[in-house]
């Protein structure tokens, strides 16, 4: 069972998204993935976060949720979404 969330710095309106809101999305995502897995009798569950935030922090955003994810047996995965191929190349070469 996969639960998908997007972590972002800005809303489509340009308003800032707080770190607390992104953390809340992760917390809800872990719990949702576990619940959906159990309700649908699936074998495994994962929270897949697509990271659109300006600052790249690797998977540090999961640090305070590792205990919960271990307890609920939910894998945590993170993928960056870059705004351009140039931004990706800059990341890869820094």
PDB file of N, CA and C in Angstrom:
ATOM      1  N   UNK A   1       0.848  -1.150   0.000  1.00  0.00           N
ATOM      2  CA  UNK A   1       0.000   0.000   0.000  1.00  0.00           C
ATOM      3  C   UNK A   1       0.905   1.227   0.000  1.00  0.00           C
ATOM      4  N   UNK A   2       0.686   2.123  -0.933  1.00  0.00           N
ATOM      5  CA  UNK A   2       1.464   3.359  -1.006  1.00  0.00           C
ATOM      6  C   UNK A   2       0.601   4.550  -0.622  1.00  0.00           C
ATOM      7  N   UNK A   3       1.137   5.387   0.225  1.00  0.00           N
ATOM      8  CA  UNK A   3       0.512   6.669   0.544  1.00  0.00           C
ATOM      9  C   UNK A   3       1.452   7.739   0.005  1.00  0.00           C
ATOM     10  N   UNK A   4       0.912   8.677  -0.736  1.00  0.00           N
ATOM     11  CA  UNK A   4       1.720   9.727  -1.361  1.00  0.00           C
ATOM     12  C   UNK A   4       1.465  11.070  -0.689  1.00  0.00           C
ATOM     13  N   UNK A   5       2.533  11.804  -0.447  1.00  0.00           N
ATOM     14  CA  UNK A   5       2.447  13.162   0.093  1.00  0.00           C
ATOM     15  C   UNK A   5       3.445  14.044  -0.653  1.00  0.00           C
ATOM     16  N   UNK A   6       3.141  15.336  -0.696  1.00  0.00           N
ATOM     17  CA  UNK A   6       4.044  16.317  -1.292  1.00  0.00           C
ATOM     18  C   UNK A   6       4.511  17.251  -0.173  1.00  0.00           C
ATOM     19  N   UNK A   7       5.825  17.420  -0.073  1.00  0.00           N
ATOM     20  CA  UNK A   7       6.409  18.377   0.867  1.00  0.00           C
ATOM     21  C   UNK A   7       6.787  19.601   0.063  1.00  0.00           C
ATOM     22  N   UNK A   8       6.405  20.767   0.538  1.00  0.00           N
ATOM     23  CA  UNK A   8       6.641  21.970  -0.261  1.00  0.00           C
ATOM     24  C   UNK A   8       6.989  23.163   0.609  1.00  0.00           C
ATOM     25  N   UNK A   9       7.572  24.153  -0.033  1.00  0.00           N
ATOM     26  CA  UNK A   9       7.918  25.410   0.637  1.00  0.00           C
ATOM     27  C   UNK A   9       6.837  26.455   0.446  1.00  0.00           C
ATOM     28  N   UNK A  10       6.166  26.394  -0.701  1.00  0.00           N
ATOM     29  CA  UNK A  10       5.155  27.397  -1.055  1.00  0.00           C
ATOM     30  C   UNK A  10       3.882  26.738  -1.566  1.00  0.00           C
ATOM     31  N   UNK A  11       2.762  27.403  -1.338  1.00  0.00           N
ATOM     32  CA  UNK A  11       1.484  26.988  -1.925  1.00  0.00           C
ATOM     33  C   UNK A  11       1.395  27.576  -3.328  1.00  0.00           C
ATOM     34  N   UNK A  12       0.413  27.165  -4.083  1.00  0.00           N
ATOM     35  CA  UNK A  12       0.230  27.697  -5.437  1.00  0.00           C
ATOM     36  C   UNK A  12      -0.045  29.202  -5.416  1.00  0.00           C
ATOM     37  N   UNK A  13      -0.511  29.717  -4.283  1.00  0.00           N
ATOM     38  CA  UNK A  13      -0.782  31.156  -4.139  1.00  0.00           C
ATOM     39  C   UNK A  13       0.471  31.948  -3.806  1.00  0.00           C
ATOM     40  N   UNK A  14       1.562  31.239  -3.480  1.00  0.00           N
ATOM     41  CA  UNK A  14       2.795  31.908  -3.067  1.00  0.00           C
ATOM     42  C   UNK A  14       2.951  31.990  -1.562  1.00  0.00           C
ATOM     43  N   UNK A  15       1.910  31.603  -0.819  1.00  0.00           N
ATOM     44  CA  UNK A  15       1.985  31.610   0.643  1.00  0.00           C
ATOM     45  C   UNK A  15       2.957  30.532   1.112  1.00  0.00           C
ATOM     46  N   UNK A  16       3.653  30.817   2.186  1.00  0.00           N
ATOM     47  CA  UNK A  16       4.644  29.897   2.738  1.00  0.00           C
ATOM     48  C   UNK A  16       3.981  28.714   3.431  1.00  0.00           C
ATOM     49  N   UNK A  17       4.555  27.540   3.238  1.00  0.00           N
ATOM     50  CA  UNK A  17       4.138  26.329   3.952  1.00  0.00           C
ATOM     51  C   UNK A  17       5.146  26.120   5.076  1.00  0.00           C
ATOM     52  N   UNK A  18       4.667  26.004   6.294  1.00  0.00           N
ATOM     53  CA  UNK A  18       5.566  25.883   7.440  1.00  0.00           C
ATOM     54  C   UNK A  18       6.138  24.475   7.555  1.00  0.00           C
ATOM     55  N   UNK A  19       7.255  24.385   8.264  1.00  0.00           N
ATOM     56  CA  UNK A  19       7.870  23.080   8.539  1.00  0.00           C
ATOM     57  C   UNK A  19       6.889  22.212   9.330  1.00  0.00           C
ATOM     58  N   UNK A  20       6.114  22.835  10.205  1.00  0.00           N
ATOM     59  CA  UNK A  20       5.126  22.088  10.995  1.00  0.00           C
ATOM     60  C   UNK A  20       4.057  21.463  10.101  1.00  0.00           C
ATOM     61  N   UNK A  21       3.648  22.160   9.059  1.00  0.00           N
ATOM     62  CA  UNK A  21       2.656  21.604   8.131  1.00  0.00           C
ATOM     63  C   UNK A  21       3.225  20.403   7.377  1.00  0.00           C
ATOM     64  N   UNK A  22       4.475  20.496   6.955  1.00  0.00           N
ATOM     65  CA  UNK A  22       5.107  19.363   6.281  1.00  0.00           C
ATOM     66  C   UNK A  22       5.273  18.190   7.242  1.00  0.00           C
ATOM     67  N   UNK A  23       5.637  18.469   8.482  1.00  0.00           N
ATOM     68  CA  UNK A  23       5.753  17.408   9.487  1.00  0.00           C
ATOM     69  C   UNK A  23       4.406  16.753   9.745  1.00  0.00           C
ATOM     70  N   UNK A  24       3.363  17.560   9.780  1.00  0.00           N
ATOM     71  CA  UNK A  24       2.014  17.032   9.979  1.00  0.00           C
ATOM     72  C   UNK A  24       1.626  16.111   8.817  1.00  0.00           C
ATOM     73  N   UNK A  25       2.009  16.485   7.609  1.00  0.00           N
ATOM     74  CA  UNK A  25       1.717  15.645   6.436  1.00  0.00           C
ATOM     75  C   UNK A  25       2.427  14.297   6.546  1.00  0.00           C
ATOM     76  N   UNK A  26       3.662  14.301   7.041  1.00  0.00           N
ATOM     77  CA  UNK A  26       4.408  13.052   7.208  1.00  0.00           C
ATOM     78  C   UNK A  26       3.743  12.176   8.265  1.00  0.00           C
ATOM     79  N   UNK A  27       3.399  12.778   9.398  1.00  0.00           N
ATOM     80  CA  UNK A  27       2.738  12.038  10.471  1.00  0.00           C
ATOM     81  C   UNK A  27       1.434  11.404   9.967  1.00  0.00           C
ATOM     82  N   UNK A  28       0.605  12.201   9.315  1.00  0.00           N
ATOM     83  CA  UNK A  28      -0.654  11.681   8.779  1.00  0.00           C
ATOM     84  C   UNK A  28      -0.405  10.597   7.738  1.00  0.00           C
ATOM     85  N   UNK A  29       0.610  10.801   6.908  1.00  0.00           N
ATOM     86  CA  UNK A  29       0.919   9.834   5.868  1.00  0.00           C
ATOM     87  C   UNK A  29       1.332   8.479   6.416  1.00  0.00           C
ATOM     88  N   UNK A  30       2.157   8.472   7.452  1.00  0.00           N
ATOM     89  CA  UNK A  30       2.575   7.208   8.072  1.00  0.00           C
ATOM     90  C   UNK A  30       1.355   6.479   8.615  1.00  0.00           C
ATOM     91  N   UNK A  31       0.511   7.212   9.313  1.00  0.00           N
ATOM     92  CA  UNK A  31      -0.684   6.598   9.917  1.00  0.00           C
ATOM     93  C   UNK A  31      -1.669   6.120   8.853  1.00  0.00           C
ATOM     94  N   UNK A  32      -1.837   6.920   7.793  1.00  0.00           N
ATOM     95  CA  UNK A  32      -2.733   6.517   6.715  1.00  0.00           C
ATOM     96  C   UNK A  32      -2.231   5.260   6.018  1.00  0.00           C
ATOM     97  N   UNK A  33      -0.943   5.205   5.726  1.00  0.00           N
ATOM     98  CA  UNK A  33      -0.382   4.042   5.042  1.00  0.00           C
ATOM     99  C   UNK A  33      -0.611   2.770   5.860  1.00  0.00           C
ATOM    100  N   UNK A  34      -0.387   2.855   7.158  1.00  0.00           N
ATOM    101  CA  UNK A  34      -0.591   1.688   8.026  1.00  0.00           C
ATOM    102  C   UNK A  34      -2.061   1.280   8.058  1.00  0.00           C
ATOM    103  N   UNK A  35      -2.937   2.256   8.188  1.00  0.00           N
ATOM    104  CA  UNK A  35      -4.371   1.964   8.252  1.00  0.00           C
ATOM    105  C   UNK A  35      -4.874   1.352   6.945  1.00  0.00           C
ATOM    106  N   UNK A  36      -4.466   1.951   5.814  1.00  0.00           N
ATOM    107  CA  UNK A  36      -4.900   1.422   4.515  1.00  0.00           C
ATOM    108  C   UNK A  36      -4.379   0.002   4.314  1.00  0.00           C
ATOM    109  N   UNK A  37      -3.122  -0.244   4.687  1.00  0.00           N
ATOM    110  CA  UNK A  37      -2.549  -1.589   4.568  1.00  0.00           C
ATOM    111  C   UNK A  37      -3.383  -2.595   5.354  1.00  0.00           C
ATOM    112  N   UNK A  38      -3.678  -2.241   6.599  1.00  0.00           N
ATOM    113  CA  UNK A  38      -4.423  -3.159   7.457  1.00  0.00           C
ATOM    114  C   UNK A  38      -5.862  -3.349   6.963  1.00  0.00           C
ATOM    115  N   UNK A  39      -6.510  -2.266   6.565  1.00  0.00           N
ATOM    116  CA  UNK A  39      -7.905  -2.351   6.102  1.00  0.00           C
ATOM    117  C   UNK A  39      -8.039  -3.155   4.813  1.00  0.00           C
ATOM    118  N   UNK A  40      -7.033  -3.103   3.968  1.00  0.00           N
ATOM    119  CA  UNK A  40      -7.100  -3.787   2.673  1.00  0.00           C
ATOM    120  C   UNK A  40      -6.316  -5.102   2.674  1.00  0.00           C
ATOM    121  N   UNK A  41      -5.809  -5.478   3.865  1.00  0.00           N
ATOM    122  CA  UNK A  41      -5.069  -6.733   4.038  1.00  0.00           C
ATOM    123  C   UNK A  41      -3.879  -6.819   3.071  1.00  0.00           C
ATOM    124  N   UNK A  42      -3.209  -5.692   2.887  1.00  0.00           N
ATOM    125  CA  UNK A  42      -2.017  -5.654   2.030  1.00  0.00           C
ATOM    126  C   UNK A  42      -0.815  -6.196   2.805  1.00  0.00           C
ATOM    127  N   UNK A  43       0.213  -6.528   2.087  1.00  0.00           N
ATOM    128  CA  UNK A  43       1.405  -7.124   2.679  1.00  0.00           C
ATOM    129  C   UNK A  43       2.317  -6.069   3.315  1.00  0.00           C
ATOM    130  N   UNK A  44       2.419  -4.899   2.684  1.00  0.00           N
ATOM    131  CA  UNK A  44       3.369  -3.880   3.144  1.00  0.00           C
ATOM    132  C   UNK A  44       2.786  -2.490   2.910  1.00  0.00           C
ATOM    133  N   UNK A  45       3.414  -1.507   3.554  1.00  0.00           N
ATOM    134  CA  UNK A  45       2.990  -0.116   3.402  1.00  0.00           C
ATOM    135  C   UNK A  45       4.206   0.787   3.316  1.00  0.00           C
ATOM    136  N   UNK A  46       4.068   1.851   2.539  1.00  0.00           N
ATOM    137  CA  UNK A  46       5.141   2.837   2.419  1.00  0.00           C
ATOM    138  C   UNK A  46       4.540   4.226   2.277  1.00  0.00           C
ATOM    139  N   UNK A  47       5.210   5.181   2.878  1.00  0.00           N
ATOM    140  CA  UNK A  47       4.900   6.589   2.666  1.00  0.00           C
ATOM    141  C   UNK A  47       5.919   7.120   1.677  1.00  0.00           C
ATOM    142  N   UNK A  48       5.446   7.599   0.544  1.00  0.00           N
ATOM    143  CA  UNK A  48       6.311   8.145  -0.498  1.00  0.00           C
ATOM    144  C   UNK A  48       6.097   9.653  -0.539  1.00  0.00           C
ATOM    145  N   UNK A  49       7.136  10.397  -0.210  1.00  0.00           N
ATOM    146  CA  UNK A  49       7.050  11.857  -0.189  1.00  0.00           C
ATOM    147  C   UNK A  49       7.803  12.437  -1.377  1.00  0.00           C
ATOM    148  N   UNK A  50       7.120  13.279  -2.122  1.00  0.00           N
ATOM    149  CA  UNK A  50       7.729  14.010  -3.226  1.00  0.00           C
ATOM    150  C   UNK A  50       8.103  15.374  -2.673  1.00  0.00           C
ATOM    151  N   UNK A  51       9.392  15.647  -2.637  1.00  0.00           N
ATOM    152  CA  UNK A  51       9.926  16.826  -1.960  1.00  0.00           C
ATOM    153  C   UNK A  51      10.130  17.964  -2.953  1.00  0.00           C
ATOM    154  N   UNK A  52       9.319  18.996  -2.811  1.00  0.00           N
ATOM    155  CA  UNK A  52       9.422  20.178  -3.662  1.00  0.00           C
ATOM    156  C   UNK A  52       9.943  21.387  -2.878  1.00  0.00           C
ATOM    157  N   UNK A  53      10.468  21.136  -1.680  1.00  0.00           N
ATOM    158  CA  UNK A  53      10.945  22.243  -0.856  1.00  0.00           C
ATOM    159  C   UNK A  53      12.205  22.854  -1.453  1.00  0.00           C
ATOM    160  N   UNK A  54      12.430  24.100  -1.150  1.00  0.00           N
ATOM    161  CA  UNK A  54      13.606  24.812  -1.669  1.00  0.00           C
ATOM    162  C   UNK A  54      14.901  24.253  -1.126  1.00  0.00           C
ATOM    163  N   UNK A  55      14.902  23.915   0.154  1.00  0.00           N
ATOM    164  CA  UNK A  55      16.114  23.417   0.799  1.00  0.00           C
ATOM    165  C   UNK A  55      16.129  21.890   0.761  1.00  0.00           C
ATOM    166  N   UNK A  56      17.232  21.326   0.310  1.00  0.00           N
ATOM    167  CA  UNK A  56      17.374  19.876   0.252  1.00  0.00           C
ATOM    168  C   UNK A  56      18.004  19.405   1.561  1.00  0.00           C
ATOM    169  N   UNK A  57      17.274  18.565   2.280  1.00  0.00           N
ATOM    170  CA  UNK A  57      17.730  18.103   3.596  1.00  0.00           C
ATOM    171  C   UNK A  57      17.896  16.587   3.644  1.00  0.00           C
ATOM    172  N   UNK A  58      17.966  15.957   2.481  1.00  0.00           N
ATOM    173  CA  UNK A  58      17.980  14.494   2.411  1.00  0.00           C
ATOM    174  C   UNK A  58      16.744  13.977   3.141  1.00  0.00           C
ATOM    175  N   UNK A  59      16.865  12.899   3.874  1.00  0.00           N
ATOM    176  CA  UNK A  59      15.668  12.367   4.529  1.00  0.00           C
ATOM    177  C   UNK A  59      15.581  12.774   6.001  1.00  0.00           C
ATOM    178  N   UNK A  60      16.221  13.863   6.374  1.00  0.00           N
ATOM    179  CA  UNK A  60      16.170  14.346   7.758  1.00  0.00           C
ATOM    180  C   UNK A  60      14.739  14.674   8.190  1.00  0.00           C
ATOM    181  N   UNK A  61      13.866  14.961   7.239  1.00  0.00           N
ATOM    182  CA  UNK A  61      12.470  15.262   7.573  1.00  0.00           C
ATOM    183  C   UNK A  61      11.784  14.058   8.215  1.00  0.00           C
ATOM    184  N   UNK A  62      12.350  12.867   8.047  1.00  0.00           N
ATOM    185  CA  UNK A  62      11.763  11.662   8.626  1.00  0.00           C
ATOM    186  C   UNK A  62      12.291  11.353  10.023  1.00  0.00           C
ATOM    187  N   UNK A  63      13.323  12.054  10.476  1.00  0.00           N
ATOM    188  CA  UNK A  63      14.001  11.692  11.723  1.00  0.00           C
ATOM    189  C   UNK A  63      13.048  11.526  12.905  1.00  0.00           C
ATOM    190  N   UNK A  64      12.122  12.442  13.097  1.00  0.00           N
ATOM    191  CA  UNK A  64      11.234  12.348  14.264  1.00  0.00           C
ATOM    192  C   UNK A  64      10.087  11.366  14.053  1.00  0.00           C
ATOM    193  N   UNK A  65      10.035  10.721  12.893  1.00  0.00           N
ATOM    194  CA  UNK A  65       8.958   9.764  12.603  1.00  0.00           C
ATOM    195  C   UNK A  65       9.464   8.333  12.461  1.00  0.00           C
ATOM    196  N   UNK A  66      10.766   8.128  12.637  1.00  0.00           N
ATOM    197  CA  UNK A  66      11.316   6.781  12.447  1.00  0.00           C
ATOM    198  C   UNK A  66      10.776   5.784  13.476  1.00  0.00           C
ATOM    199  N   UNK A  67      10.601   6.219  14.701  1.00  0.00           N
ATOM    200  CA  UNK A  67      10.025   5.338  15.734  1.00  0.00           C
ATOM    201  C   UNK A  67       8.604   4.931  15.381  1.00  0.00           C
ATOM    202  N   UNK A  68       7.810   5.900  14.960  1.00  0.00           N
ATOM    203  CA  UNK A  68       6.428   5.619  14.571  1.00  0.00           C
ATOM    204  C   UNK A  68       6.381   4.706  13.358  1.00  0.00           C
ATOM    205  N   UNK A  69       7.206   4.999  12.365  1.00  0.00           N
ATOM    206  CA  UNK A  69       7.185   4.176  11.150  1.00  0.00           C
ATOM    207  C   UNK A  69       7.665   2.753  11.437  1.00  0.00           C
ATOM    208  N   UNK A  70       8.636   2.608  12.329  1.00  0.00           N
ATOM    209  CA  UNK A  70       9.087   1.264  12.719  1.00  0.00           C
ATOM    210  C   UNK A  70       7.968   0.526  13.454  1.00  0.00           C
ATOM    211  N   UNK A  71       7.322   1.227  14.380  1.00  0.00           N
ATOM    212  CA  UNK A  71       6.240   0.621  15.165  1.00  0.00           C
ATOM    213  C   UNK A  71       5.081   0.174  14.261  1.00  0.00           C
ATOM    214  N   UNK A  72       4.728   1.021  13.278  1.00  0.00           N
ATOM    215  CA  UNK A  72       3.610   0.711  12.390  1.00  0.00           C
ATOM    216  C   UNK A  72       4.033  -0.063  11.144  1.00  0.00           C
ATOM    217  N   UNK A  73       5.337  -0.319  11.027  1.00  0.00           N
ATOM    218  CA  UNK A  73       5.900  -1.069   9.887  1.00  0.00           C
ATOM    219  C   UNK A  73       5.553  -0.405   8.550  1.00  0.00           C
ATOM    220  N   UNK A  74       5.898   0.880   8.479  1.00  0.00           N
ATOM    221  CA  UNK A  74       5.688   1.662   7.257  1.00  0.00           C
ATOM    222  C   UNK A  74       7.058   2.145   6.770  1.00  0.00           C
ATOM    223  N   UNK A  75       7.406   1.801   5.547  1.00  0.00           N
ATOM    224  CA  UNK A  75       8.665   2.275   4.954  1.00  0.00           C
ATOM    225  C   UNK A  75       8.534   3.746   4.584  1.00  0.00           C
ATOM    226  N   UNK A  76       9.635   4.470   4.699  1.00  0.00           N
ATOM    227  CA  UNK A  76       9.659   5.891   4.359  1.00  0.00           C
ATOM    228  C   UNK A  76      10.569   6.099   3.160  1.00  0.00           C
ATOM    229  N   UNK A  77      10.064   6.801   2.147  1.00  0.00           N
ATOM    230  CA  UNK A  77      10.836   7.071   0.929  1.00  0.00           C
ATOM    231  C   UNK A  77      10.652   8.531   0.529  1.00  0.00           C
ATOM    232  N   UNK A  78      11.713   9.112  -0.040  1.00  0.00           N
ATOM    233  CA  UNK A  78      11.702  10.524  -0.417  1.00  0.00           C
ATOM    234  C   UNK A  78      12.293  10.690  -1.811  1.00  0.00           C
ATOM    235  N   UNK A  79      11.623  11.470  -2.646  1.00  0.00           N
ATOM    236  CA  UNK A  79      12.115  11.806  -3.981  1.00  0.00           C
ATOM    237  C   UNK A  79      12.043  13.309  -4.152  1.00  0.00           C
ATOM    238  N   UNK A  80      13.126  13.891  -4.658  1.00  0.00           N
ATOM    239  CA  UNK A  80      13.134  15.323  -4.935  1.00  0.00           C
ATOM    240  C   UNK A  80      12.517  15.592  -6.294  1.00  0.00           C
ATOM    241  N   UNK A  81      11.762  16.643  -6.375  1.00  0.00           N
ATOM    242  CA  UNK A  81      11.229  17.138  -7.635  1.00  0.00           C
ATOM    243  C   UNK A  81      11.897  18.483  -7.884  1.00  0.00           C
ATOM    244  N   UNK A  82      12.720  18.551  -8.889  1.00  0.00           N
ATOM    245  CA  UNK A  82      13.461  19.768  -9.198  1.00  0.00           C
ATOM    246  C   UNK A  82      12.662  20.632 -10.167  1.00  0.00           C
ATOM    247  N   UNK A  83      12.822  21.934 -10.038  1.00  0.00           N
ATOM    248  CA  UNK A  83      12.065  22.875 -10.866  1.00  0.00           C
ATOM    249  C   UNK A  83      12.565  22.929 -12.305  1.00  0.00           C
ATOM    250  N   UNK A  84      13.775  22.426 -12.538  1.00  0.00           N
ATOM    251  CA  UNK A  84      14.333  22.439 -13.894  1.00  0.00           C
ATOM    252  C   UNK A  84      15.472  21.434 -13.979  1.00  0.00           C
ATOM    253  N   UNK A  85      15.856  21.092 -15.194  1.00  0.00           N
ATOM    254  CA  UNK A  85      17.004  20.203 -15.361  1.00  0.00           C
ATOM    255  C   UNK A  85      18.277  20.888 -14.879  1.00  0.00           C
ATOM    256  N   UNK A  86      18.333  22.202 -15.013  1.00  0.00           N
ATOM    257  CA  UNK A  86      19.488  22.962 -14.523  1.00  0.00           C
ATOM    258  C   UNK A  86      19.613  22.844 -13.005  1.00  0.00           C
ATOM    259  N   UNK A  87      18.486  22.937 -12.292  1.00  0.00           N
ATOM    260  CA  UNK A  87      18.501  22.800 -10.840  1.00  0.00           C
ATOM    261  C   UNK A  87      18.981  21.408 -10.436  1.00  0.00           C
ATOM    262  N   UNK A  88      18.567  20.392 -11.180  1.00  0.00           N
ATOM    263  CA  UNK A  88      19.017  19.017 -10.913  1.00  0.00           C
ATOM    264  C   UNK A  88      20.519  18.890 -11.144  1.00  0.00           C
ATOM    265  N   UNK A  89      21.012  19.432 -12.254  1.00  0.00           N
ATOM    266  CA  UNK A  89      22.452  19.351 -12.537  1.00  0.00           C
ATOM    267  C   UNK A  89      23.259  20.070 -11.465  1.00  0.00           C
ATOM    268  N   UNK A  90      22.774  21.217 -11.027  1.00  0.00           N
ATOM    269  CA  UNK A  90      23.462  21.961  -9.971  1.00  0.00           C
ATOM    270  C   UNK A  90      23.534  21.129  -8.689  1.00  0.00           C
ATOM    271  N   UNK A  91      22.451  20.475  -8.357  1.00  0.00           N
ATOM    272  CA  UNK A  91      22.414  19.603  -7.176  1.00  0.00           C
ATOM    273  C   UNK A  91      23.396  18.439  -7.315  1.00  0.00           C
ATOM    274  N   UNK A  92      23.401  17.814  -8.455  1.00  0.00           N
ATOM    275  CA  UNK A  92      24.261  16.652  -8.700  1.00  0.00           C
ATOM    276  C   UNK A  92      25.741  17.000  -8.693  1.00  0.00           C
ATOM    277  N   UNK A  93      26.094  18.225  -9.039  1.00  0.00           N
ATOM    278  CA  UNK A  93      27.508  18.609  -9.122  1.00  0.00           C
ATOM    279  C   UNK A  93      27.994  19.412  -7.922  1.00  0.00           C
ATOM    280  N   UNK A  94      27.158  19.588  -6.919  1.00  0.00           N
ATOM    281  CA  UNK A  94      27.606  20.363  -5.740  1.00  0.00           C
ATOM    282  C   UNK A  94      28.021  19.462  -4.611  1.00  0.00           C
TER     283      UNK A  94
END
